[in-house]
PDB file of C-alpha atoms in Angstrom:
ATOM      1  CA  MET A  13      -9.159  -3.278 -37.222  1.00 48.00           C
ATOM      2  CA  LYS A  14     -10.844  -2.037 -34.174  1.00 50.00           C
ATOM      3  CA  PHE A  15     -11.974  -5.441 -33.762  1.00 49.00           C
ATOM      4  CA  PHE A  16      -8.958  -7.144 -33.674  1.00 51.00           C
ATOM      5  CA  THR A  17      -7.199  -3.339 -31.700  1.00 66.00           C
ATOM      6  CA  THR A  18     -10.131  -4.868 -28.843  1.00 62.00           C
ATOM      7  CA  SER A  19      -9.057  -8.084 -29.116  1.00 60.00           C
ATOM      8  CA  ALA A  20      -5.309  -7.650 -28.138  1.00 55.00           C
ATOM      9  CA  ILE A  21      -6.379  -5.849 -25.418  1.00 58.00           C
ATOM     10  CA  ALA A  22      -8.724  -8.285 -23.923  1.00 54.00           C
ATOM     11  CA  LEU A  23      -6.363 -11.820 -24.722  1.00 49.00           C
ATOM     12  CA  ALA A  24      -3.187  -8.922 -23.010  1.00 51.00           C
ATOM     13  CA  LEU A  25      -5.100  -8.386 -19.909  1.00 51.00           C
ATOM     14  CA  ALA A  26      -6.296 -12.073 -19.737  1.00 51.00           C
ATOM     15  CA  VAL A  27      -2.626 -13.232 -20.109  1.00 48.00           C
ATOM     16  CA  ALA A  28      -1.632 -10.678 -16.991  1.00 48.00           C
ATOM     17  CA  SER A  29      -4.242 -11.882 -15.126  1.00 52.00           C
ATOM     18  CA  LEU A  30      -2.851 -15.114 -15.139  1.00 50.00           C
ATOM     19  CA  GLY A  31       0.542 -13.874 -14.522  1.00 53.00           C
ATOM     20  CA  ALA A  32      -0.386 -12.335 -11.451  1.00 67.00           C
ATOM     21  CA  PHE A  33      -2.731 -15.459 -10.209  1.00 76.00           C
ATOM     22  CA  ALA A  34      -0.034 -17.466 -10.795  1.00 81.00           C
ATOM     23  CA  GLN A  35       2.857 -15.461  -9.137  1.00 88.00           C
ATOM     24  CA  GLU A  36      -0.092 -14.977  -6.021  1.00 93.00           C
ATOM     25  CA  ALA A  37       0.176 -19.074  -6.090  1.00 94.00           C
ATOM     26  CA  THR A  38       3.839 -19.411  -6.146  1.00 94.00           C
ATOM     27  CA  ILE A  39       3.907 -16.753  -3.070  1.00 94.00           C
ATOM     28  CA  ARG A  40       1.327 -18.664  -0.887  1.00 93.00           C
ATOM     29  CA  LYS A  41       2.884 -21.686  -1.364  1.00 93.00           C
ATOM     30  CA  ASN A  42       6.644 -20.712  -0.845  1.00 93.00           C
ATOM     31  CA  LEU A  43       5.626 -18.923   2.376  1.00 93.00           C
ATOM     32  CA  ALA A  44       3.360 -21.755   3.652  1.00 90.00           C
ATOM     33  CA  GLU A  45       6.031 -24.366   2.710  1.00 90.00           C
ATOM     34  CA  ARG A  46       9.070 -22.566   5.183  1.00 88.00           C
ATOM     35  CA  PRO A  47       9.543 -21.361   8.274  1.00 83.00           C
ATOM     36  CA  PRO A  48       8.592 -18.903   9.887  1.00 86.00           C
ATOM     37  CA  LYS A  49       4.906 -20.157   9.675  1.00 84.00           C
ATOM     38  CA  LEU A  50       3.229 -17.210   9.109  1.00 90.00           C
ATOM     39  CA  PRO A  51      -0.782 -17.377  10.188  1.00 92.00           C
ATOM     40  CA  PRO A  52      -3.352 -17.880   6.846  1.00 93.00           C
ATOM     41  CA  ILE A  53      -2.376 -15.515   4.457  1.00 94.00           C
ATOM     42  CA  GLU A  54      -5.662 -13.408   3.822  1.00 94.00           C
ATOM     43  CA  GLU A  55      -4.326 -11.590   0.627  1.00 95.00           C
ATOM     44  CA  ILE A  56      -1.027 -10.495  -1.539  1.00 96.00           C
ATOM     45  CA  SER A  57      -0.833  -7.388  -2.964  1.00 95.00           C
ATOM     46  CA  LYS A  58       1.912  -5.362  -5.301  1.00 95.00           C
ATOM     47  CA  THR A  59       3.247  -2.657  -4.078  1.00 96.00           C
ATOM     48  CA  PRO A  60       5.134   0.843  -5.524  1.00 95.00           C
ATOM     49  CA  MET A  61       8.589  -0.881  -4.463  1.00 96.00           C
ATOM     50  CA  GLU A  62       9.274  -3.130  -8.166  1.00 95.00           C
ATOM     51  CA  GLY A  63       9.197  -6.752  -6.751  1.00 95.00           C
ATOM     52  CA  LEU A  64       8.022  -6.109  -3.631  1.00 97.00           C
ATOM     53  CA  TYR A  65       4.988  -7.607  -2.024  1.00 97.00           C
ATOM     54  CA  GLU A  66       2.699  -6.790   0.613  1.00 97.00           C
ATOM     55  CA  VAL A  67       1.613 -10.465   2.522  1.00 97.00           C
ATOM     56  CA  ARG A  68      -1.249  -9.666   4.906  1.00 95.00           C
ATOM     57  CA  VAL A  69      -2.006 -11.928   7.961  1.00 94.00           C
ATOM     58  CA  ASN A  70      -4.253 -11.325  10.795  1.00 90.00           C
ATOM     59  CA  GLN A  71      -6.574  -8.921   9.333  1.00 86.00           C
ATOM     60  CA  SER A  72      -3.683  -6.082   9.800  1.00 89.00           C
ATOM     61  CA  GLU A  73      -0.471  -7.490  10.262  1.00 93.00           C
ATOM     62  CA  ILE A  74       1.707  -6.671   7.008  1.00 96.00           C
ATOM     63  CA  PHE A  75       5.243  -8.350   5.797  1.00 97.00           C
ATOM     64  CA  TYR A  76       6.739  -8.231   2.579  1.00 97.00           C
ATOM     65  CA  THR A  77       8.206 -10.437   0.054  1.00 96.00           C
ATOM     66  CA  ASP A  78      10.074 -11.210  -2.856  1.00 96.00           C
ATOM     67  CA  ALA A  79       7.588 -12.486  -6.171  1.00 94.00           C
ATOM     68  CA  GLN A  80       9.197 -16.209  -4.890  1.00 94.00           C
ATOM     69  CA  GLY A  81       8.715 -15.657  -1.468  1.00 95.00           C
ATOM     70  CA  ASN A  82      12.257 -16.398  -1.026  1.00 95.00           C
ATOM     71  CA  PHE A  83      11.981 -13.643   1.567  1.00 95.00           C
ATOM     72  CA  LEU A  84      10.467 -12.063   4.329  1.00 95.00           C
ATOM     73  CA  ILE A  85      10.512  -8.729   5.661  1.00 95.00           C
ATOM     74  CA  GLN A  86       8.618  -7.454   8.790  1.00 95.00           C
ATOM     75  CA  GLY A  87       9.122  -3.467   9.190  1.00 96.00           C
ATOM     76  CA  ASN A  88       7.947  -0.665   7.488  1.00 97.00           C
ATOM     77  CA  LEU A  89       7.986   0.981   4.049  1.00 97.00           C
ATOM     78  CA  ILE A  90       9.096   4.440   3.698  1.00 97.00           C
ATOM     79  CA  ASP A  91       8.513   6.470   0.316  1.00 96.00           C
ATOM     80  CA  VAL A  92      11.369   8.610   1.397  1.00 96.00           C
ATOM     81  CA  ARG A  93      10.326  10.929  -1.506  1.00 95.00           C
ATOM     82  CA  ALA A  94       6.800  11.596  -0.653  1.00 95.00           C
ATOM     83  CA  GLN A  95       7.710  11.265   3.096  1.00 95.00           C
ATOM     84  CA  GLU A  96       5.612   9.051   3.947  1.00 95.00           C
ATOM     85  CA  ASP A  97       5.058   6.065   6.262  1.00 95.00           C
ATOM     86  CA  LEU A  98       3.096   3.378   3.184  1.00 96.00           C
ATOM     87  CA  THR A  99       3.079   0.591   5.919  1.00 95.00           C
ATOM     88  CA  GLU A 100       1.305   2.702   8.830  1.00 90.00           C
ATOM     89  CA  LYS A 101      -1.063   4.123   6.484  1.00 90.00           C
ATOM     90  CA  ARG A 102      -2.287   0.714   5.288  1.00 93.00           C
ATOM     91  CA  GLN A 103      -2.997  -0.553   8.721  1.00 89.00           C
ATOM     92  CA  ALA A 104      -5.165   2.945   9.199  1.00 84.00           C
ATOM     93  CA  LYS A 105      -7.059   2.039   6.430  1.00 88.00           C
ATOM     94  CA  LEU A 106      -7.186  -1.798   7.340  1.00 90.00           C
ATOM     95  CA  THR A 107      -7.937  -1.028  10.990  1.00 86.00           C
ATOM     96  CA  GLU A 108     -11.080   1.779  10.195  1.00 88.00           C
ATOM     97  CA  ILE A 109     -13.795   1.482  12.013  1.00 92.00           C
ATOM     98  CA  ASP A 110     -17.693   2.939  10.515  1.00 93.00           C
ATOM     99  CA  PHE A 111     -18.439   5.412  13.085  1.00 95.00           C
ATOM    100  CA  LYS A 112     -21.907   4.068  12.561  1.00 94.00           C
ATOM    101  CA  ASP A 113     -20.896   0.314  13.880  1.00 95.00           C
ATOM    102  CA  LEU A 114     -19.776   1.753  17.285  1.00 97.00           C
ATOM    103  CA  PRO A 115     -22.106   0.486  20.001  1.00 97.00           C
ATOM    104  CA  ILE A 116     -22.636   4.487  21.264  1.00 97.00           C
ATOM    105  CA  LYS A 117     -25.412   2.410  23.930  1.00 98.00           C
ATOM    106  CA  ASP A 118     -22.253   0.757  25.543  1.00 98.00           C
ATOM    107  CA  ALA A 119     -20.889   4.447  25.997  1.00 98.00           C
ATOM    108  CA  PHE A 120     -21.455   7.784  27.654  1.00 98.00           C
ATOM    109  CA  THR A 121     -21.267  10.834  26.245  1.00 98.00           C
ATOM    110  CA  ILE A 122     -19.524  14.137  27.046  1.00 98.00           C
ATOM    111  CA  VAL A 123     -20.443  17.114  24.928  1.00 97.00           C
ATOM    112  CA  ARG A 124     -18.266  20.465  24.716  1.00 97.00           C
ATOM    113  CA  GLY A 125     -19.144  22.998  23.054  1.00 97.00           C
ATOM    114  CA  ASN A 126     -21.911  22.712  20.708  1.00 97.00           C
ATOM    115  CA  GLY A 127     -21.091  19.605  19.950  1.00 96.00           C
ATOM    116  CA  LYS A 128     -21.103  19.180  16.199  1.00 96.00           C
ATOM    117  CA  ARG A 129     -17.783  17.098  15.828  1.00 97.00           C
ATOM    118  CA  LYS A 130     -17.213  13.699  16.797  1.00 97.00           C
ATOM    119  CA  VAL A 131     -14.474  11.168  18.842  1.00 98.00           C
ATOM    120  CA  ALA A 132     -15.159   8.117  20.113  1.00 98.00           C
ATOM    121  CA  VAL A 133     -12.326   7.018  22.560  1.00 98.00           C
ATOM    122  CA  PHE A 134     -11.781   3.596  24.440  1.00 98.00           C
ATOM    123  CA  GLU A 135     -10.489   4.005  27.807  1.00 98.00           C
ATOM    124  CA  ASP A 136      -9.152   1.807  30.901  1.00 98.00           C
ATOM    125  CA  PRO A 137      -9.386   3.861  33.955  1.00 98.00           C
ATOM    126  CA  ASN A 138      -6.030   2.805  35.260  1.00 98.00           C
ATOM    127  CA  CYS A 139      -4.074   3.925  32.097  1.00 97.00           C
ATOM    128  CA  GLY A 140      -1.604   6.842  32.617  1.00 97.00           C
ATOM    129  CA  TYR A 141      -1.453   7.921  29.113  1.00 97.00           C
ATOM    130  CA  CYS A 142      -5.401   7.806  29.250  1.00 98.00           C
ATOM    131  CA  LYS A 143      -5.390  10.392  32.227  1.00 97.00           C
ATOM    132  CA  ARG A 144      -2.752  12.342  29.964  1.00 96.00           C
ATOM    133  CA  PHE A 145      -5.058  12.554  26.987  1.00 97.00           C
ATOM    134  CA  GLU A 146      -7.830  13.693  28.602  1.00 97.00           C
ATOM    135  CA  ARG A 147      -6.232  16.262  30.445  1.00 96.00           C
ATOM    136  CA  ASP A 148      -5.305  17.428  26.971  1.00 95.00           C
ATOM    137  CA  LEU A 149      -8.811  16.818  25.559  1.00 96.00           C
ATOM    138  CA  THR A 150     -10.062  19.181  28.048  1.00 94.00           C
ATOM    139  CA  LYS A 151      -8.548  21.653  25.558  1.00 95.00           C
ATOM    140  CA  ILE A 152     -10.713  20.845  22.957  1.00 96.00           C
ATOM    141  CA  ASP A 153     -13.827  23.092  22.279  1.00 96.00           C
ATOM    142  CA  ASN A 154     -16.818  21.922  20.049  1.00 97.00           C
ATOM    143  CA  VAL A 155     -16.864  17.987  20.422  1.00 97.00           C
ATOM    144  CA  THR A 156     -19.306  15.321  21.340  1.00 98.00           C
ATOM    145  CA  VAL A 157     -16.886  12.522  22.930  1.00 98.00           C
ATOM    146  CA  HIS A 158     -17.840   8.949  23.303  1.00 98.00           C
ATOM    147  CA  VAL A 159     -16.552   7.301  26.103  1.00 98.00           C
ATOM    148  CA  PHE A 160     -16.319   3.720  25.933  1.00 98.00           C
ATOM    149  CA  LEU A 161     -15.226   2.263  29.312  1.00 98.00           C
ATOM    150  CA  TYR A 162     -12.595  -0.345  28.503  1.00 98.00           C
ATOM    151  CA  PRO A 163     -10.936  -1.985  31.463  1.00 98.00           C
ATOM    152  CA  ILE A 164      -8.100  -4.588  30.687  1.00 97.00           C
ATOM    153  CA  LEU A 165      -5.385  -3.556  32.850  1.00 97.00           C
ATOM    154  CA  SER A 166      -6.658  -4.939  36.180  1.00 97.00           C
ATOM    155  CA  GLN A 167      -9.338  -5.997  38.506  1.00 97.00           C
ATOM    156  CA  ASP A 168      -9.014  -2.331  40.129  1.00 98.00           C
ATOM    157  CA  SER A 169      -9.465  -1.384  36.075  1.00 98.00           C
ATOM    158  CA  ALA A 170     -12.971  -3.085  35.956  1.00 98.00           C
ATOM    159  CA  ASP A 171     -13.887  -1.834  39.483  1.00 98.00           C
ATOM    160  CA  LYS A 172     -13.533   1.527  39.033  1.00 98.00           C
ATOM    161  CA  SER A 173     -15.115   1.286  35.434  1.00 98.00           C
ATOM    162  CA  ARG A 174     -18.088  -0.884  37.118  1.00 98.00           C
ATOM    163  CA  ASN A 175     -18.457   2.553  39.473  1.00 98.00           C
ATOM    164  CA  ILE A 176     -18.236   5.219  36.668  1.00 98.00           C
ATOM    165  CA  TRP A 177     -20.695   3.134  34.385  1.00 98.00           C
ATOM    166  CA  CYS A 178     -23.386   3.012  37.731  1.00 98.00           C
ATOM    167  CA  ALA A 179     -22.736   6.221  39.090  1.00 98.00           C
ATOM    168  CA  LYS A 180     -25.472   8.812  38.416  1.00 97.00           C
ATOM    169  CA  ASP A 181     -23.596  11.389  36.304  1.00 98.00           C
ATOM    170  CA  LYS A 182     -21.023   9.311  34.740  1.00 98.00           C
ATOM    171  CA  GLY A 183     -19.212  11.969  32.604  1.00 98.00           C
ATOM    172  CA  LYS A 184     -18.659  13.526  35.960  1.00 98.00           C
ATOM    173  CA  ALA A 185     -17.444  10.830  38.192  1.00 98.00           C
ATOM    174  CA  PHE A 186     -14.836   9.730  35.011  1.00 98.00           C
ATOM    175  CA  LEU A 187     -13.565  13.158  34.422  1.00 98.00           C
ATOM    176  CA  ASP A 188     -12.953  13.928  38.080  1.00 98.00           C
ATOM    177  CA  TRP A 189     -11.228  10.491  38.142  1.00 98.00           C
ATOM    178  CA  MET A 190      -9.302  10.578  35.282  1.00 98.00           C
ATOM    179  CA  THR A 191      -8.179  14.620  35.364  1.00 97.00           C
ATOM    180  CA  ARG A 192      -8.528  15.483  39.775  1.00 97.00           C
ATOM    181  CA  ASP A 193      -7.861  11.686  40.908  1.00 97.00           C
ATOM    182  CA  VAL A 194     -11.176  12.233  42.680  1.00 98.00           C
ATOM    183  CA  THR A 195     -11.567   8.214  43.434  1.00 97.00           C
ATOM    184  CA  PRO A 196     -15.029   7.173  42.196  1.00 97.00           C
ATOM    185  CA  ALA A 197     -17.779   6.369  44.864  1.00 98.00           C
ATOM    186  CA  PRO A 198     -18.683   2.524  45.068  1.00 98.00           C
ATOM    187  CA  ALA A 199     -22.304   1.741  42.700  1.00 98.00           C
ATOM    188  CA  ASN A 200     -23.449  -1.319  41.786  1.00 97.00           C
ATOM    189  CA  CYS A 201     -25.950  -1.569  38.854  1.00 98.00           C
ATOM    190  CA  ASP A 202     -25.952  -3.543  35.396  1.00 98.00           C
ATOM    191  CA  THR A 203     -22.742  -3.577  33.610  1.00 98.00           C
ATOM    192  CA  ALA A 204     -23.294  -5.620  30.579  1.00 98.00           C
ATOM    193  CA  ALA A 205     -22.284  -2.724  28.448  1.00 98.00           C
ATOM    194  CA  LEU A 206     -18.653  -3.456  29.824  1.00 98.00           C
ATOM    195  CA  ALA A 207     -18.078  -6.507  28.858  1.00 98.00           C
ATOM    196  CA  ARG A 208     -19.643  -5.706  25.081  1.00 98.00           C
ATOM    197  CA  ASN A 209     -17.152  -3.028  25.187  1.00 98.00           C
ATOM    198  CA  LEU A 210     -14.341  -6.021  26.032  1.00 98.00           C
ATOM    199  CA  GLU A 211     -16.189  -8.094  23.040  1.00 97.00           C
ATOM    200  CA  PHE A 212     -16.087  -5.560  20.793  1.00 97.00           C
ATOM    201  CA  GLY A 213     -12.661  -4.289  21.035  1.00 96.00           C
ATOM    202  CA  LYS A 214     -11.968  -8.333  21.048  1.00 94.00           C
ATOM    203  CA  LYS A 215     -13.027  -8.454  18.199  1.00 92.00           C
ATOM    204  CA  ASN A 216     -11.926  -5.032  16.482  1.00 93.00           C
ATOM    205  CA  ARG A 217      -8.421  -5.600  17.691  1.00 89.00           C
ATOM    206  CA  ILE A 218      -8.621  -2.661  19.923  1.00 94.00           C
ATOM    207  CA  THR A 219      -5.276  -4.182  22.769  1.00 92.00           C
ATOM    208  CA  GLY A 220      -4.570  -0.776  24.063  1.00 95.00           C
ATOM    209  CA  THR A 221      -5.615   2.208  25.311  1.00 97.00           C
ATOM    210  CA  PRO A 222      -6.452   4.987  24.611  1.00 98.00           C
ATOM    211  CA  THR A 223      -7.697   4.414  20.982  1.00 97.00           C
ATOM    212  CA  LEU A 224      -9.663   7.253  19.160  1.00 97.00           C
ATOM    213  CA  ILE A 225     -11.806   6.354  15.984  1.00 97.00           C
ATOM    214  CA  PHE A 226     -12.932   9.884  14.344  1.00 97.00           C
ATOM    215  CA  ALA A 227     -16.150  10.222  12.558  1.00 96.00           C
ATOM    216  CA  ASN A 228     -14.197   9.315   9.115  1.00 94.00           C
ATOM    217  CA  GLY A 229     -13.228   5.361  11.266  1.00 93.00           C
ATOM    218  CA  ALA A 230      -9.999   6.871  11.525  1.00 92.00           C
ATOM    219  CA  ARG A 231      -8.287   4.690  13.941  1.00 92.00           C
ATOM    220  CA  VAL A 232      -5.430   6.453  16.712  1.00 93.00           C
ATOM    221  CA  PRO A 233      -3.947   4.200  19.073  1.00 91.00           C
ATOM    222  CA  GLY A 234      -2.410   5.631  21.840  1.00 92.00           C
ATOM    223  CA  ALA A 235      -2.216   9.440  23.885  1.00 94.00           C
ATOM    224  CA  ILE A 236      -1.698  12.248  21.518  1.00 94.00           C
ATOM    225  CA  GLY A 237      -1.845  16.039  22.195  1.00 95.00           C
ATOM    226  CA  ALA A 238      -4.511  18.128  21.888  1.00 95.00           C
ATOM    227  CA  ASP A 239      -3.016  19.533  18.616  1.00 95.00           C
ATOM    228  CA  ARG A 240      -3.106  16.420  16.646  1.00 95.00           C
ATOM    229  CA  VAL A 241      -6.705  15.728  17.864  1.00 97.00           C
ATOM    230  CA  GLU A 242      -8.469  19.355  16.263  1.00 96.00           C
ATOM    231  CA  LYS A 243      -6.435  18.360  13.173  1.00 95.00           C
ATOM    232  CA  LEU A 244      -7.928  14.920  12.914  1.00 95.00           C
ATOM    233  CA  LEU A 245     -11.496  16.344  13.949  1.00 96.00           C
ATOM    234  CA  ALA A 246     -11.052  18.912  11.332  1.00 95.00           C
ATOM    235  CA  GLU A 247     -10.369  15.688   8.290  1.00 93.00           C
ATOM    236  CA  ALA A 248     -12.956  13.581   9.277  1.00 91.00           C
ATOM    237  CA  LYS A 249     -15.457  16.199   8.609  1.00 77.00           C
TER     238      LYS A 249
END
């Protein structure tokens, strides 16, 4: 009897697996054949909503579809009972960057207090949101900030990044500009690190500044206030 029960369970699992495979194949086939043409589908998975499937493309871009791939939905799936944005949560997981994979040698470091907590930030020196963020960040103590210069806005951004990177005291030159509007003095040196930052950002789809990376891998795009930074630093322990 035990053997029969085990065999029945194994058979049921195999049938379910085949059914899921066939379902995914149907969705892939129909979405590939019908407009709008999606980029190559990287993953299809069930969502908590009955009959709704997540379709993932371009690493972290998410669409939703029905079991036959007859309908395509672009937007956020929200669990109203739990008051949780499931799409945002999923994309946050997909875009995590392991902190140990950050090329710290291509950043400079600003330490406040005991520096026990850690965060990395990609910033363009001409980004107004970055300036606002840096002014808020001065309120945060006991943190080590790894600053990756990420000049994506203009040639002037590249020039300012060079002058900051080549300054005798990078952190001071950066904060003087970002928080006090003191233009960094002209300077020259090897700026290969800045090119590597741009390449790293392109590879990891860092498309705007500031972009924050916390010690637990969580990525947060955009300027956030000191209160939220404190909350995320606490969660990253």
